[in-house]
XYZ file of C-alpha atoms in Angstrom:
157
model
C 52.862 -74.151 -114.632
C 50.793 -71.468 -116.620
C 50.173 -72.388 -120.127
C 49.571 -69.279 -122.086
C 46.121 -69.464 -123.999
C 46.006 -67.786 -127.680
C 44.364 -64.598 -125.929
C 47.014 -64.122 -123.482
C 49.575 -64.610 -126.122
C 47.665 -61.787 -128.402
C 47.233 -59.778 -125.424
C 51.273 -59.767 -124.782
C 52.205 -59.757 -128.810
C 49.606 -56.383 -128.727
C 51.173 -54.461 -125.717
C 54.975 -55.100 -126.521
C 54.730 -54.654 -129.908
C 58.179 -56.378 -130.227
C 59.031 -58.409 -133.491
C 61.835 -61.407 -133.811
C 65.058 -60.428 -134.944
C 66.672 -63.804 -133.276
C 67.727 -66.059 -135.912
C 68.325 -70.196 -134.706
C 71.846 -71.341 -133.754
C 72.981 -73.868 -136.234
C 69.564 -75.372 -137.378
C 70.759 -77.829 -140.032
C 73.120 -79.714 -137.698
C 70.490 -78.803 -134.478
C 67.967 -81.002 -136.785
C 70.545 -83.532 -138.173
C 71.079 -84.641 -134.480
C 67.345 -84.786 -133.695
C 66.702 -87.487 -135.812
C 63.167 -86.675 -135.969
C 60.450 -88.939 -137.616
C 56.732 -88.088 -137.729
C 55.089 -89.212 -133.942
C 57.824 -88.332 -131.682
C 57.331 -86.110 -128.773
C 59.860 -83.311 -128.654
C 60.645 -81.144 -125.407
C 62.445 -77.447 -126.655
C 63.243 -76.712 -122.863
C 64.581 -73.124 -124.415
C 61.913 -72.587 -126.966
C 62.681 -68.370 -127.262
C 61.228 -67.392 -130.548
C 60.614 -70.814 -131.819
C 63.071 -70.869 -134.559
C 64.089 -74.468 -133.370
C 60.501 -75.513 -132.968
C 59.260 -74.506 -136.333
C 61.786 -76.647 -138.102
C 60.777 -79.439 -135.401
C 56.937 -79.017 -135.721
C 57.402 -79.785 -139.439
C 59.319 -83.060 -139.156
C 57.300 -84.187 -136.745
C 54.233 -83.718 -138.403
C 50.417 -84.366 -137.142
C 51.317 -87.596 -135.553
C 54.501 -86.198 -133.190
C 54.289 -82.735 -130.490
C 56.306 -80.358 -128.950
C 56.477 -79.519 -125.710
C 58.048 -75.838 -125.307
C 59.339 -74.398 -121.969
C 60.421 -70.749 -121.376
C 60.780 -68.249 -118.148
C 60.146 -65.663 -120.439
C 56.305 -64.417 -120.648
C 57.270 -62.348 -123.359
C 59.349 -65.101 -125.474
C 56.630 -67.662 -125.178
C 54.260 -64.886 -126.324
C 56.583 -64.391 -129.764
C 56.640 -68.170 -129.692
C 53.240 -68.262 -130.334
C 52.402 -66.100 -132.399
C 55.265 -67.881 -135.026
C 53.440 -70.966 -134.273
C 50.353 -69.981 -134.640
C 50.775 -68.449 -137.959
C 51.955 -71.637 -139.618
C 49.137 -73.170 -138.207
C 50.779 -75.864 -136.160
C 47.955 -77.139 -133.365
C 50.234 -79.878 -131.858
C 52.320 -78.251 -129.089
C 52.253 -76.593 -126.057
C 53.911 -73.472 -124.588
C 54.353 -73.435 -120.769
C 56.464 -70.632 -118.469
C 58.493 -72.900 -116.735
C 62.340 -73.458 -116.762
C 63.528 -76.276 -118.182
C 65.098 -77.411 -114.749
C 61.252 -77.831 -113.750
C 61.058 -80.301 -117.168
C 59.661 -83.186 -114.625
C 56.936 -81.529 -113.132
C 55.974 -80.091 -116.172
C 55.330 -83.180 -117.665
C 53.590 -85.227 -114.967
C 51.211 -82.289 -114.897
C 49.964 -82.422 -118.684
C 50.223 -86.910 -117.852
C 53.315 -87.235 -120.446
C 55.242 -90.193 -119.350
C 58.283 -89.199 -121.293
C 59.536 -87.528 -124.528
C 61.910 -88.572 -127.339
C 63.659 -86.060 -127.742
C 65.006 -82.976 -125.567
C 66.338 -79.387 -126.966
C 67.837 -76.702 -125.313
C 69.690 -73.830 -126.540
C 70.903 -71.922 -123.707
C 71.765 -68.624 -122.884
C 70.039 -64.908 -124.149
C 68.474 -64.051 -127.160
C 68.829 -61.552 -129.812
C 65.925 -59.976 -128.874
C 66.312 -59.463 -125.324
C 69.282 -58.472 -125.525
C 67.645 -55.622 -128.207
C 64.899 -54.888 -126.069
C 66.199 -51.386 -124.060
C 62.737 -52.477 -121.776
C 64.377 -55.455 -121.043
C 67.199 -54.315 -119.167
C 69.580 -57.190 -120.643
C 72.059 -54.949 -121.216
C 74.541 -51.835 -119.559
C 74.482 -50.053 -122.805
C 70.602 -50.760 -124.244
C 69.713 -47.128 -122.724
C 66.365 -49.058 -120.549
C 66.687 -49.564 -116.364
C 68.649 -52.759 -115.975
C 66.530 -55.818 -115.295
C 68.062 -59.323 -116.366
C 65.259 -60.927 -115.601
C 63.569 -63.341 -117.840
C 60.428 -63.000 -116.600
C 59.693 -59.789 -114.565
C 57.311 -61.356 -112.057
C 60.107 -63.202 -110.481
C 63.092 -61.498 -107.909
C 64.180 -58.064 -108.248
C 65.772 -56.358 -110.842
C 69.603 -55.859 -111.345
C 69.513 -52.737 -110.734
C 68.032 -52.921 -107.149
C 70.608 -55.613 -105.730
């Protein structure tokens, strides 16, 4: 379960040079389900760019956390850099799917959570991302992986 320190998170921002054009499915009605009250703790299973977890760190306030899972090195690494510009300190980015959700929290001793989020499926910006290899058309060698350490690429099976 690697949590990504602020360095590594620089260190990936600094080599990709890739910038956010994902924008957050339906984040009015996403937070109008949530419920959320200072002092909960959140899990974003799918936290991509953070768009969902910005709105959540803010209702949640000093009191609550977030717990954000992603498969994607690069994501989490976009994650937080959002995060850390608005200066949020209580949450935690970890490379993990959100299948893993369990594990992940027995290992940082978090007996459960109050709330769970996960908005499936690719994002904006790896689909953009010719590097990626999301995509037939993008132009890059086809990959469809979320995080490049893992399995082969597409284009090899």
């Amino acid at each position: 379960m690697p949590i990504l320190p602020p360095n590594l998170i620089q260190q990936l921002m600094t080599s990709a040079d890739h910038r956010s054009v994902h924008v957050p499915v339906m984040p009015r009605e996403v937070l109008q389900w949530l419920q959320l009250t200072p002092g909960l703790t959140v899990l974003d299973g799918t936290v991509g760019a953070a768009g969902h977890s910005q709105l959540i760190l803010k209702s949640l306030g000093d009191t609550g956390q977030l717990i954000g899972l992603d498969r994607d090195p690069m994501m989490l690494a976009i994650a937080g850099q959002k995060l850390q510009h608005e200066q949020y300190i209580n949450y935690q980015l970890i490379r993990s799917s959100y299948a893993e959700a369990n594990s992940v929290l027995r290992q940082l001793d978090i007996c459960g959570v109050d709330r769970v989020v996960l908005d499936l499926g690719l994002s904006s910006d790896q689909l953009s991302d010719r590097q990626r290899g999301f995509g037939f058309d993008a132009g890059g060698p086809l990959d469809m992986r979320y995080d490049s350490h893992e399995g082969r690429p597409a284009a090899e099976i």
